[in-house]
Coordinates of N, CA, C and O in Angstrom, one line a residue:
M29 N 0.9 -1.2 0.0 CA 0.0 0.0 0.0 C 0.9 1.2 0.0 O 1.3 1.7 1.0
E30 N 1.2 1.7 -1.2 CA 2.1 2.8 -1.3 C 1.4 4.2 -1.1 O 2.1 5.2 -1.1
N31 N 0.2 4.2 -0.8 CA -0.6 5.5 -0.7 C -0.9 5.7 0.8 O -2.0 6.0 1.2
Y32 N 0.1 5.7 1.6 CA 0.0 5.9 3.1 C -0.3 7.4 3.3 O 0.2 8.3 2.6
T33 N -1.1 7.7 4.3 CA -1.4 9.1 4.7 C -0.2 9.6 5.5 O 0.7 8.8 5.8
D34 N -0.2 10.9 5.7 CA 1.0 11.5 6.4 C 1.1 10.9 7.8 O 2.2 10.7 8.3
V35 N -0.1 10.6 8.5 CA -0.1 10.1 9.8 C 0.5 8.7 9.8 O 1.2 8.3 10.7
Q36 N 0.1 7.9 8.8 CA 0.6 6.5 8.7 C 2.1 6.5 8.5 O 2.9 5.8 9.1
K37 N 2.6 7.4 7.6 CA 4.0 7.6 7.4 C 4.8 8.0 8.6 O 5.8 7.5 8.9
E38 N 4.2 8.9 9.4 CA 4.8 9.3 10.6 C 4.9 8.2 11.6 O 6.0 8.0 12.3
L39 N 3.9 7.4 11.7 CA 3.9 6.2 12.6 C 4.9 5.2 12.2 O 5.7 4.7 13.0
I40 N 5.0 4.9 10.9 CA 6.0 3.9 10.4 C 7.4 4.5 10.6 O 8.3 3.8 11.0
G41 N 7.6 5.8 10.4 CA 8.9 6.4 10.6 C 9.3 6.3 12.1 O 10.5 6.1 12.4
A42 N 8.3 6.5 13.0 CA 8.6 6.4 14.4 C 9.0 5.0 14.7 O 9.9 4.7 15.6
L43 N 8.3 4.0 14.1 CA 8.6 2.6 14.4 C 10.1 2.3 13.9 O 10.8 1.5 14.5
V44 N 10.4 2.8 12.7 CA 11.8 2.6 12.2 C 12.8 3.2 13.2 O 13.8 2.6 13.6
G45 N 12.5 4.4 13.8 CA 13.4 5.0 14.8 C 13.5 4.2 16.0 O 14.6 4.0 16.6
L46 N 12.4 3.6 16.4 CA 12.4 2.7 17.6 C 13.3 1.5 17.3 O 14.1 1.1 18.1
A47 N 13.1 0.9 16.2 CA 13.9 -0.3 15.8 C 15.4 0.0 15.7 O 16.2 -0.7 16.2
R48 N 15.7 1.2 15.2 CA 17.1 1.7 15.1 C 17.7 1.8 16.5 O 18.9 1.7 16.7
S49 N 16.9 2.1 17.5 CA 17.4 2.4 18.8 C 17.7 1.1 19.6 O 18.4 1.2 20.7
L50 N 17.2 0.0 19.2 CA 17.3 -1.2 19.9 C 18.6 -1.9 19.7 O 19.1 -2.0 18.6
D51 N 19.2 -2.5 20.7 CA 20.4 -3.3 20.6 C 20.3 -4.4 21.7 O 19.2 -4.5 22.4
E52 N 21.3 -5.1 22.0 CA 21.3 -6.2 23.0 C 21.0 -5.7 24.4 O 20.5 -6.5 25.2
T53 N 21.3 -4.4 24.7 CA 21.0 -3.9 26.0 C 19.6 -3.5 26.3 O 19.2 -3.4 27.5
N54 N 18.9 -3.1 25.3 CA 17.5 -2.6 25.6 C 16.4 -3.2 24.7 O 15.4 -2.6 24.6
S55 N 16.7 -4.3 24.1 CA 15.7 -5.0 23.3 C 14.9 -5.9 24.3 O 15.3 -7.0 24.6
D56 N 13.8 -5.4 24.8 CA 13.1 -6.1 25.8 C 11.6 -6.4 25.4 O 11.2 -6.0 24.3
F57 N 10.9 -7.0 26.3 CA 9.5 -7.4 26.0 C 8.6 -6.1 25.8 O 7.8 -6.1 24.9
S58 N 8.9 -5.1 26.5 CA 8.2 -3.8 26.4 C 8.4 -3.2 25.0 O 7.4 -2.7 24.4
A59 N 9.6 -3.3 24.5 CA 9.9 -2.7 23.1 C 9.1 -3.5 22.1 O 8.5 -2.9 21.2
L60 N 9.1 -4.8 22.2 CA 8.3 -5.6 21.3 C 6.8 -5.3 21.3 O 6.2 -5.1 20.3
N61 N 6.3 -5.1 22.5 CA 4.9 -4.8 22.7 C 4.6 -3.4 22.0 O 3.6 -3.3 21.3
S62 N 5.5 -2.5 22.1 CA 5.3 -1.2 21.4 C 5.4 -1.3 19.9 O 4.6 -0.7 19.2
I63 N 6.3 -2.1 19.4 CA 6.3 -2.4 18.0 C 5.1 -3.1 17.5 O 4.5 -2.6 16.5
I64 N 4.6 -4.1 18.2 CA 3.4 -4.8 17.8 C 2.2 -3.9 17.8 O 1.5 -3.8 16.8
R65 N 2.0 -3.1 18.8 CA 0.9 -2.2 18.9 C 1.0 -1.1 17.8 O 0.0 -0.8 17.2
G66 N 2.2 -0.6 17.6 CA 2.4 0.4 16.5 C 2.0 -0.2 15.1 O 1.4 0.4 14.3
L67 N 2.5 -1.4 14.8 CA 2.2 -2.0 13.5 C 0.8 -2.3 13.4 O 0.2 -2.1 12.3
K68 N 0.1 -2.7 14.4 CA -1.3 -3.0 14.4 C -2.1 -1.7 14.2 O -3.2 -1.8 13.7
A69 N -1.6 -0.6 14.5 CA -2.3 0.7 14.4 C -2.0 1.4 13.0 O -2.7 2.4 12.8
V70 N -1.1 0.8 12.2 CA -0.8 1.5 11.0 C -2.0 1.8 10.1 O -2.1 2.8 9.4
N71 N -2.9 0.9 10.0 CA -4.1 1.0 9.1 C -5.1 2.1 9.6 O -5.8 2.6 8.8
A72 N -5.0 2.4 10.9 CA -5.9 3.5 11.4 C -5.2 4.2 12.6 O -5.6 4.1 13.7
P73 N -4.1 4.9 12.3 CA -3.3 5.4 13.3 C -3.8 6.7 13.9 O -4.6 7.5 13.2
T74 N -3.5 7.0 15.2 CA -3.7 8.3 15.8 C -2.4 8.9 16.2 O -1.4 8.2 16.3
F75 N -2.4 10.1 16.6 CA -1.2 10.7 17.1 C -0.8 10.1 18.4 O 0.4 10.1 18.8
E76 N -1.8 9.6 19.2 CA -1.4 8.9 20.4 C -0.6 7.6 20.1 O 0.3 7.3 20.9
D77 N -0.9 6.9 19.0 CA 0.0 5.8 18.6 C 1.4 6.2 18.4 O 2.3 5.5 18.8
I78 N 1.6 7.3 17.7 CA 2.9 7.8 17.4 C 3.6 8.2 18.7 O 4.8 7.9 18.9
K79 N 2.9 8.9 19.6 CA 3.5 9.3 20.9 C 3.9 8.1 21.7 O 5.0 8.1 22.3
A80 N 3.1 7.0 21.6 CA 3.4 5.8 22.4 C 4.7 5.1 21.8 O 5.6 4.7 22.6
V81 N 4.9 5.1 20.5 CA 6.1 4.6 19.9 C 7.3 5.4 20.3 O 8.4 4.9 20.6
R82 N 7.2 6.7 20.2 CA 8.3 7.6 20.6 C 8.6 7.5 22.0 O 9.8 7.6 22.4
A83 N 7.6 7.3 22.9 CA 7.9 7.1 24.3 C 8.6 5.8 24.6 O 9.5 5.8 25.4
A84 N 8.4 4.8 23.8 CA 9.1 3.5 23.9 C 10.6 3.7 23.5 O 11.5 3.2 24.1
K85 N 10.8 4.5 22.5 CA 12.1 4.8 22.0 C 12.8 5.6 23.1 O 14.0 5.4 23.4
Q86 N 12.1 6.6 23.7 CA 12.7 7.4 24.8 C 13.1 6.5 26.0 O 14.2 6.7 26.6
R87 N 12.3 5.4 26.3 CA 12.7 4.5 27.4 C 13.9 3.7 27.0 O 14.7 3.3 27.8
A88 N 14.0 3.3 25.7 CA 15.1 2.5 25.2 C 16.4 3.2 25.2 O 17.4 2.7 25.6
V89 N 16.4 4.5 24.8 CA 17.6 5.3 24.7 C 17.3 6.7 25.3 O 17.2 7.7 24.6
P90 N 17.2 6.7 26.6 CA 16.8 8.0 27.3 C 17.7 9.2 27.1 O 17.3 10.3 27.1
D91 N 19.0 8.9 26.8 CA 19.9 10.0 26.7 C 19.9 10.6 25.3 O 20.5 11.7 25.1
C92 N 19.4 9.9 24.3 CA 19.4 10.5 22.9 C 18.7 11.8 22.8 O 19.1 12.6 22.0
S93 N 17.6 12.0 23.5 CA 16.8 13.2 23.3 C 17.5 14.4 23.9 O 17.2 15.6 23.5
T94 N 18.5 14.2 24.8 CA 19.2 15.3 25.3 C 20.7 15.4 24.9 O 21.5 16.2 25.4
C95 N 21.0 14.6 23.9 CA 22.4 14.5 23.4 C 22.9 15.8 22.8 O 22.1 16.4 22.0
Q96 N 24.1 16.3 23.2 CA 24.6 17.5 22.6 C 25.2 17.3 21.2 O 25.3 18.2 20.4
N97 N 25.5 16.0 20.8 CA 26.0 15.7 19.5 C 25.2 14.5 18.9 O 25.7 13.4 18.8
P98 N 23.9 14.8 18.5 CA 23.1 13.7 18.0 C 23.7 13.0 16.8 O 24.2 13.7 15.9
C99 N 23.7 11.7 16.8 CA 24.3 10.9 15.7 C 23.2 10.6 14.6 O 23.6 10.2 13.5
G100 N 22.0 10.7 14.9 CA 20.9 10.5 13.9 C 20.5 9.0 13.9 O 19.6 8.7 13.1
K101 N 21.2 8.2 14.6 CA 20.9 6.7 14.6 C 19.4 6.4 14.9 O 18.8 5.6 14.3
T102 N 18.9 7.1 15.9 CA 17.5 6.8 16.4 C 16.4 7.8 15.9 O 15.3 7.7 16.3
I103 N 16.8 8.6 14.9 CA 15.9 9.6 14.4 C 14.7 8.8 13.6 O 14.9 7.8 13.1
D104 N 13.5 9.4 13.7 CA 12.4 8.8 13.0 C 12.7 8.9 11.5 O 13.4 9.8 11.0
Y105 N 12.3 7.9 10.8 CA 12.6 7.8 9.3 C 11.5 8.5 8.6 O 10.3 8.5 8.9
N106 N 11.9 9.2 7.5 CA 10.9 9.9 6.6 C 10.6 9.0 5.4 O 11.5 8.8 4.5
L107 N 9.5 8.4 5.3 CA 9.1 7.5 4.2 C 9.2 8.1 2.8 O 9.4 7.5 1.8
D108 N 9.1 9.5 2.8 CA 9.2 10.2 1.5 C 10.6 10.1 1.0 O 10.9 10.4 -0.2
E109 N 11.6 9.6 1.8 CA 13.0 9.5 1.3 C 13.3 8.1 0.7 O 14.4 7.8 0.3
L110 N 12.3 7.2 0.6 CA 12.5 5.9 0.0 C 12.9 6.1 -1.4 O 12.3 6.9 -2.2
K111 N 13.9 5.3 -1.8 CA 14.4 5.4 -3.2 C 13.4 4.7 -4.1 O 12.9 3.6 -3.7
P112 N 13.0 5.2 -5.2 CA 12.0 4.6 -6.1 C 12.4 3.1 -6.5 O 11.5 2.3 -6.6
E113 N 13.7 2.8 -6.6 CA 14.0 1.5 -7.1 C 13.8 0.4 -6.0 O 13.7 -0.8 -6.3
T114 N 13.7 0.8 -4.7 CA 13.4 -0.2 -3.7 C 12.1 0.1 -2.9 O 11.8 -0.7 -2.1
S115 N 11.5 1.2 -3.2 CA 10.3 1.5 -2.4 C 9.2 0.4 -2.5 O 8.6 0.1 -1.5
G116 N 9.0 -0.2 -3.7 CA 8.0 -1.2 -3.8 C 8.2 -2.4 -2.8 O 7.3 -2.9 -2.1
L117 N 9.5 -2.8 -2.8 CA 9.8 -3.9 -1.8 C 9.7 -3.5 -0.4 O 9.3 -4.3 0.5
K118 N 10.1 -2.3 -0.1 CA 10.0 -1.8 1.3 C 8.5 -1.6 1.7 O 8.2 -1.9 2.9
Y119 N 7.6 -1.2 0.8 CA 6.2 -1.2 1.1 C 5.7 -2.6 1.3 O 4.9 -2.8 2.2
Q120 N 6.2 -3.6 0.6 CA 5.8 -5.0 0.8 C 6.3 -5.4 2.1 O 5.5 -6.2 2.8
M121 N 7.4 -5.0 2.5 CA 8.0 -5.4 3.9 C 7.1 -4.8 5.0 O 6.7 -5.5 5.9
I122 N 6.7 -3.6 4.8 CA 5.8 -2.9 5.8 C 4.5 -3.7 5.9 O 4.0 -4.1 7.0
E123 N 3.9 -4.0 4.8 CA 2.6 -4.8 4.8 C 2.8 -6.2 5.4 O 2.0 -6.7 6.2
A124 N 3.9 -6.8 5.1 CA 4.2 -8.2 5.7 C 4.4 -8.1 7.2 O 3.9 -8.9 7.9
M125 N 5.0 -7.0 7.7 CA 5.2 -6.8 9.1 C 3.9 -6.6 9.8 O 3.7 -7.0 10.9
I126 N 3.0 -5.8 9.2 CA 1.7 -5.6 9.7 C 0.9 -6.9 9.9 O 0.4 -7.2 11.0
C127 N 1.0 -7.7 8.9 CA 0.3 -9.1 9.0 C 1.0 -9.9 10.0 O 0.3 -10.6 10.8
Y128 N 2.3 -9.9 10.1 CA 3.0 -10.7 11.1 C 2.6 -10.2 12.5 O 2.4 -11.1 13.4
A129 N 2.5 -8.9 12.7 CA 2.2 -8.4 14.0 C 0.8 -8.9 14.4 O 0.5 -9.2 15.6
D130 N -0.1 -9.1 13.5 CA -1.5 -9.5 13.8 C -1.5 -11.0 14.2 O -2.3 -11.4 14.9
R131 N -0.5 -11.8 13.7 CA -0.6 -13.2 14.0 C 0.6 -13.7 14.9 O 0.6 -14.9 15.2
A132 N 1.5 -12.8 15.3 CA 2.6 -13.2 16.1 C 2.1 -13.7 17.5 O 1.3 -13.2 18.1
V133 N 2.7 -14.9 17.8 CA 2.5 -15.4 19.1 C 3.8 -15.3 19.9 O 4.8 -15.8 19.5
F134 N 3.7 -14.7 21.0 CA 4.9 -14.5 21.8 C 4.6 -14.3 23.3 O 3.4 -14.0 23.6
D135 N 5.5 -14.7 24.1 CA 5.4 -14.4 25.5 C 6.8 -14.0 26.0 O 7.7 -13.8 25.2
E136 N 6.9 -13.9 27.3 CA 8.2 -13.5 27.9 C 9.4 -14.4 27.6 O 10.5 -14.1 27.8
N137 N 9.1 -15.6 27.2 CA 10.1 -16.6 26.9 C 10.6 -16.6 25.5 O 11.8 -16.9 25.2
N138 N 9.8 -16.3 24.5 CA 10.2 -16.3 23.1 C 10.1 -15.0 22.4 O 10.2 -14.9 21.2
Y139 N 9.8 -13.9 23.1 CA 9.6 -12.6 22.5 C 10.8 -12.2 21.7 O 10.7 -11.5 20.7
K140 N 12.0 -12.6 22.1 CA 13.2 -12.1 21.4 C 13.2 -12.5 19.9 O 13.6 -11.7 19.1
N141 N 12.8 -13.7 19.6 CA 12.7 -14.1 18.2 C 11.8 -13.2 17.4 O 12.1 -12.8 16.2
V142 N 10.6 -12.9 17.9 CA 9.7 -12.0 17.2 C 10.2 -10.6 17.1 O 10.1 -10.0 16.0
L143 N 10.8 -10.1 18.2 CA 11.4 -8.8 18.2 C 12.5 -8.7 17.1 O 12.6 -7.7 16.4
D144 N 13.3 -9.7 17.0 CA 14.4 -9.7 16.1 C 13.9 -9.6 14.6 O 14.4 -8.8 13.8
I145 N 12.9 -10.4 14.3 CA 12.3 -10.4 13.0 C 11.7 -9.0 12.6 O 12.0 -8.4 11.6
L146 N 10.9 -8.4 13.6 CA 10.3 -7.1 13.3 C 11.3 -6.0 13.3 O 11.2 -5.1 12.4
A147 N 12.2 -6.0 14.2 CA 13.2 -5.0 14.2 C 14.1 -5.0 13.0 O 14.4 -3.9 12.4
E148 N 14.5 -6.2 12.5 CA 15.2 -6.3 11.3 C 14.5 -5.8 10.1 O 15.0 -5.1 9.2
G149 N 13.2 -6.1 10.0 CA 12.4 -5.6 8.9 C 12.2 -4.1 8.9 O 12.4 -3.4 7.9
L150 N 12.0 -3.5 10.1 CA 11.9 -2.1 10.2 C 13.2 -1.4 9.9 O 13.3 -0.4 9.3
F151 N 14.3 -2.0 10.4 CA 15.6 -1.5 10.1 C 15.9 -1.5 8.6 O 16.4 -0.5 8.1
A152 N 15.5 -2.5 7.9 CA 15.6 -2.6 6.4 C 14.9 -1.5 5.7 O 15.3 -1.0 4.7
V153 N 13.7 -1.1 6.2 CA 12.9 -0.1 5.6 C 13.7 1.2 5.7 O 13.7 2.0 4.7
G154 N 14.4 1.5 6.8 CA 15.0 2.8 7.0 C 16.4 2.9 6.5 O 17.0 4.0 6.6
Y155 N 17.0 1.9 5.9 CA 18.3 2.0 5.3 C 18.4 1.5 3.9 O 17.7 0.5 3.5
D156 N 19.2 2.1 3.1 CA 19.3 1.8 1.7 C 20.4 0.8 1.3 O 20.5 0.5 0.1
Y157 N 21.0 0.2 2.2 CA 22.1 -0.7 1.8 C 21.7 -2.2 1.7 O 22.5 -3.0 1.4
F158 N 20.4 -2.4 1.8 CA 19.9 -3.8 1.5 C 19.5 -3.9 0.0 O 18.8 -3.0 -0.5
N159 N 20.0 -4.9 -0.6 CA 19.7 -5.1 -2.0 C 18.4 -5.8 -2.2 O 17.8 -6.3 -1.2
D160 N 17.9 -5.9 -3.4 CA 16.6 -6.5 -3.7 C 16.5 -8.0 -3.1 O 15.4 -8.3 -2.5
E161 N 17.5 -8.8 -3.3 CA 17.5 -10.2 -2.8 C 17.4 -10.2 -1.3 O 16.6 -11.0 -0.8
Q162 N 18.1 -9.4 -0.6 CA 18.0 -9.3 0.8 C 16.6 -8.9 1.3 O 16.1 -9.5 2.2
L163 N 16.1 -7.9 0.6 CA 14.7 -7.4 1.0 C 13.7 -8.5 0.7 O 12.8 -8.8 1.6
K164 N 13.8 -9.2 -0.4 CA 12.9 -10.3 -0.7 C 13.0 -11.4 0.3 O 12.0 -12.0 0.8
D165 N 14.2 -11.7 0.7 CA 14.5 -12.8 1.8 C 13.8 -12.4 3.1 O 13.2 -13.2 3.8
M166 N 13.9 -11.1 3.5 CA 13.3 -10.6 4.7 C 11.8 -10.6 4.6 O 11.1 -11.0 5.6
I167 N 11.3 -10.3 3.5 CA 9.8 -10.3 3.3 C 9.3 -11.7 3.4 O 8.3 -12.0 4.1
Q168 N 10.1 -12.7 2.8 CA 9.7 -14.1 3.0 C 9.8 -14.6 4.4 O 8.9 -15.3 4.9
K169 N 10.8 -14.1 5.1 CA 11.0 -14.5 6.5 C 9.8 -14.0 7.4 O 9.3 -14.7 8.2
V170 N 9.4 -12.8 7.1 CA 8.3 -12.2 7.9 C 6.9 -12.8 7.4 O 6.1 -13.0 8.3
S171 N 6.8 -13.1 6.2 CA 5.6 -13.7 5.7 C 5.4 -15.2 6.0 O 4.3 -15.7 6.0
G172 N 6.6 -15.9 6.1 CA 6.6 -17.3 6.3 C 6.0 -17.8 7.5 O 5.2 -18.5 7.8

Protein backbone atom coordinates (compact mmCIF):
# COMPACT_ATOMS: atom_id res chain seq x y z
CA MET A 1 0.00 0.00 0.00
CA GLU A 2 2.11 2.84 -1.27
CA ASN A 3 -0.56 5.47 -0.65
CA TYR A 4 -0.03 5.92 3.06
CA THR A 5 -1.40 9.05 4.70
CA ASP A 6 0.95 11.47 6.42
CA VAL A 7 -0.08 10.08 9.83
CA GLN A 8 0.61 6.51 8.70
CA LYS A 9 4.01 7.57 7.35
CA GLU A 10 4.82 9.32 10.61
CA LEU A 11 3.90 6.23 12.64
CA ILE A 12 5.97 3.95 10.41
CA GLY A 13 8.87 6.40 10.59
CA ALA A 14 8.64 6.40 14.39
CA LEU A 15 8.64 2.58 14.37
CA VAL A 16 11.80 2.61 12.25
CA GLY A 17 13.37 5.03 14.75
CA LEU A 18 12.42 2.69 17.60
CA ALA A 19 13.90 -0.31 15.79
CA ARG A 20 17.10 1.65 15.13
CA SER A 21 17.41 2.41 18.84
CA LEU A 22 17.28 -1.23 19.94
CA ASP A 23 20.35 -3.31 20.64
CA GLU A 24 21.31 -6.15 22.96
CA THR A 25 21.05 -3.94 26.04
CA ASN A 26 17.55 -2.56 25.56
CA SER A 27 15.67 -5.03 23.35
CA ASP A 28 13.05 -6.13 25.80
CA PHE A 29 9.48 -7.37 26.01
CA SER A 30 8.20 -3.81 26.39
CA ALA A 31 9.91 -2.74 23.15
CA LEU A 32 8.29 -5.64 21.29
CA ASN A 33 4.86 -4.75 22.66
CA SER A 34 5.34 -1.18 21.44
CA ILE A 35 6.34 -2.36 17.96
CA ILE A 36 3.42 -4.81 17.78
CA ARG A 37 0.91 -2.16 18.92
CA GLY A 38 2.38 0.36 16.50
CA LEU A 39 2.24 -2.02 13.53
CA LYS A 40 -1.33 -3.01 14.37
CA ALA A 41 -2.25 0.69 14.41
CA VAL A 42 -0.78 1.52 10.98
CA ASN A 43 -4.07 1.04 9.12
CA ALA A 44 -5.91 3.49 11.41
CA PRO A 45 -3.27 5.44 13.34
CA THR A 46 -3.75 8.26 15.79
CA PHE A 47 -1.22 10.74 17.09
CA GLU A 48 -1.43 8.87 20.41
CA ASP A 49 -0.04 5.79 18.64
CA ILE A 50 2.90 7.84 17.39
CA LYS A 51 3.48 9.29 20.86
CA ALA A 52 3.45 5.79 22.36
CA VAL A 53 6.11 4.55 19.91
CA ARG A 54 8.26 7.60 20.56
CA ALA A 55 7.86 7.09 24.32
CA ALA A 56 9.10 3.51 23.89
CA LYS A 57 12.15 4.84 22.03
CA GLN A 58 12.73 7.36 24.83
CA ARG A 59 12.67 4.50 27.35
CA ALA A 60 15.08 2.47 25.21
CA VAL A 61 17.59 5.30 24.72
CA PRO A 62 16.78 8.00 27.28
CA ASP A 63 19.94 10.01 26.69
CA CYS A 64 19.39 10.45 22.94
CA SER A 65 16.82 13.21 23.33
CA THR A 66 19.25 15.35 25.33
CA CYS A 67 22.44 14.50 23.44
CA GLN A 68 24.61 17.49 22.58
CA ASN A 69 25.99 15.67 19.50
CA PRO A 70 23.12 13.67 18.01
CA CYS A 71 24.26 10.90 15.69
CA GLY A 72 20.95 10.47 13.90
CA LYS A 73 20.88 6.74 14.58
CA THR A 74 17.53 6.81 16.38
CA ILE A 75 15.85 9.56 14.40
CA ASP A 76 12.42 8.80 12.97
CA TYR A 77 12.57 7.79 9.32
CA ASN A 78 10.90 9.87 6.60
CA LEU A 79 9.14 7.47 4.20
CA ASP A 80 9.21 10.17 1.54
CA GLU A 81 12.97 9.47 1.32
CA LEU A 82 12.46 5.93 0.02
CA LYS A 83 14.35 5.41 -3.21
CA PRO A 84 12.04 4.59 -6.11
CA GLU A 85 14.03 1.49 -7.07
CA THR A 86 13.44 -0.17 -3.67
CA SER A 87 10.27 1.50 -2.44
CA GLY A 88 7.98 -1.25 -3.78
CA LEU A 89 9.83 -3.94 -1.85
CA LYS A 90 9.98 -1.79 1.26
CA TYR A 91 6.23 -1.19 1.15
CA GLN A 92 5.78 -4.96 0.77
CA MET A 93 7.99 -5.35 3.85
CA ILE A 94 5.79 -2.95 5.82
CA GLU A 95 2.62 -4.79 4.81
CA ALA A 96 4.20 -8.15 5.66
CA MET A 97 5.19 -6.85 9.11
CA ILE A 98 1.66 -5.58 9.75
CA CYS A 99 0.31 -9.06 8.95
CA TYR A 100 3.03 -10.67 11.06
CA ALA A 101 2.16 -8.42 14.01
CA ASP A 102 -1.47 -9.55 13.75
CA ARG A 103 -0.55 -13.23 13.96
CA ALA A 104 2.60 -13.20 16.10
CA VAL A 105 2.46 -15.44 19.13
CA PHE A 106 4.93 -14.49 21.81
CA ASP A 107 5.42 -14.43 25.52
CA GLU A 108 8.21 -13.46 27.86
CA ASN A 109 10.12 -16.62 26.92
CA ASN A 110 10.17 -16.33 23.11
CA TYR A 111 9.63 -12.62 22.51
CA LYS A 112 13.25 -12.11 21.39
CA ASN A 113 12.73 -14.08 18.16
CA VAL A 114 9.66 -12.04 17.22
CA LEU A 115 11.38 -8.80 18.16
CA ASP A 116 14.43 -9.67 16.06
CA ILE A 117 12.29 -10.36 12.98
CA LEU A 118 10.28 -7.14 13.27
CA ALA A 119 13.24 -4.96 14.22
CA GLU A 120 15.25 -6.32 11.28
CA GLY A 121 12.36 -5.58 8.90
CA LEU A 122 11.88 -2.05 10.21
CA PHE A 123 15.62 -1.50 10.11
CA ALA A 124 15.65 -2.58 6.45
CA VAL A 125 12.90 -0.09 5.62
CA GLY A 126 15.00 2.76 6.99
CA TYR A 127 18.33 1.95 5.35
CA ASP A 128 19.29 1.79 1.69
CA TYR A 129 22.10 -0.71 1.83
CA PHE A 130 19.86 -3.78 1.53
CA ASN A 131 19.72 -5.12 -2.01
CA ASP A 132 16.59 -6.54 -3.67
CA GLU A 133 17.45 -10.15 -2.83
CA GLN A 134 18.03 -9.33 0.83
CA LEU A 135 14.73 -7.44 0.98
CA LYS A 136 12.90 -10.34 -0.69
CA ASP A 137 14.45 -12.78 1.78
CA MET A 138 13.34 -10.60 4.71
CA ILE A 139 9.82 -10.31 3.29
CA GLN A 140 9.72 -14.09 2.96
CA LYS A 141 10.97 -14.49 6.53
CA VAL A 142 8.26 -12.18 7.86
CA SER A 143 5.58 -13.71 5.65
CA GLY A 144 6.60 -17.33 6.28
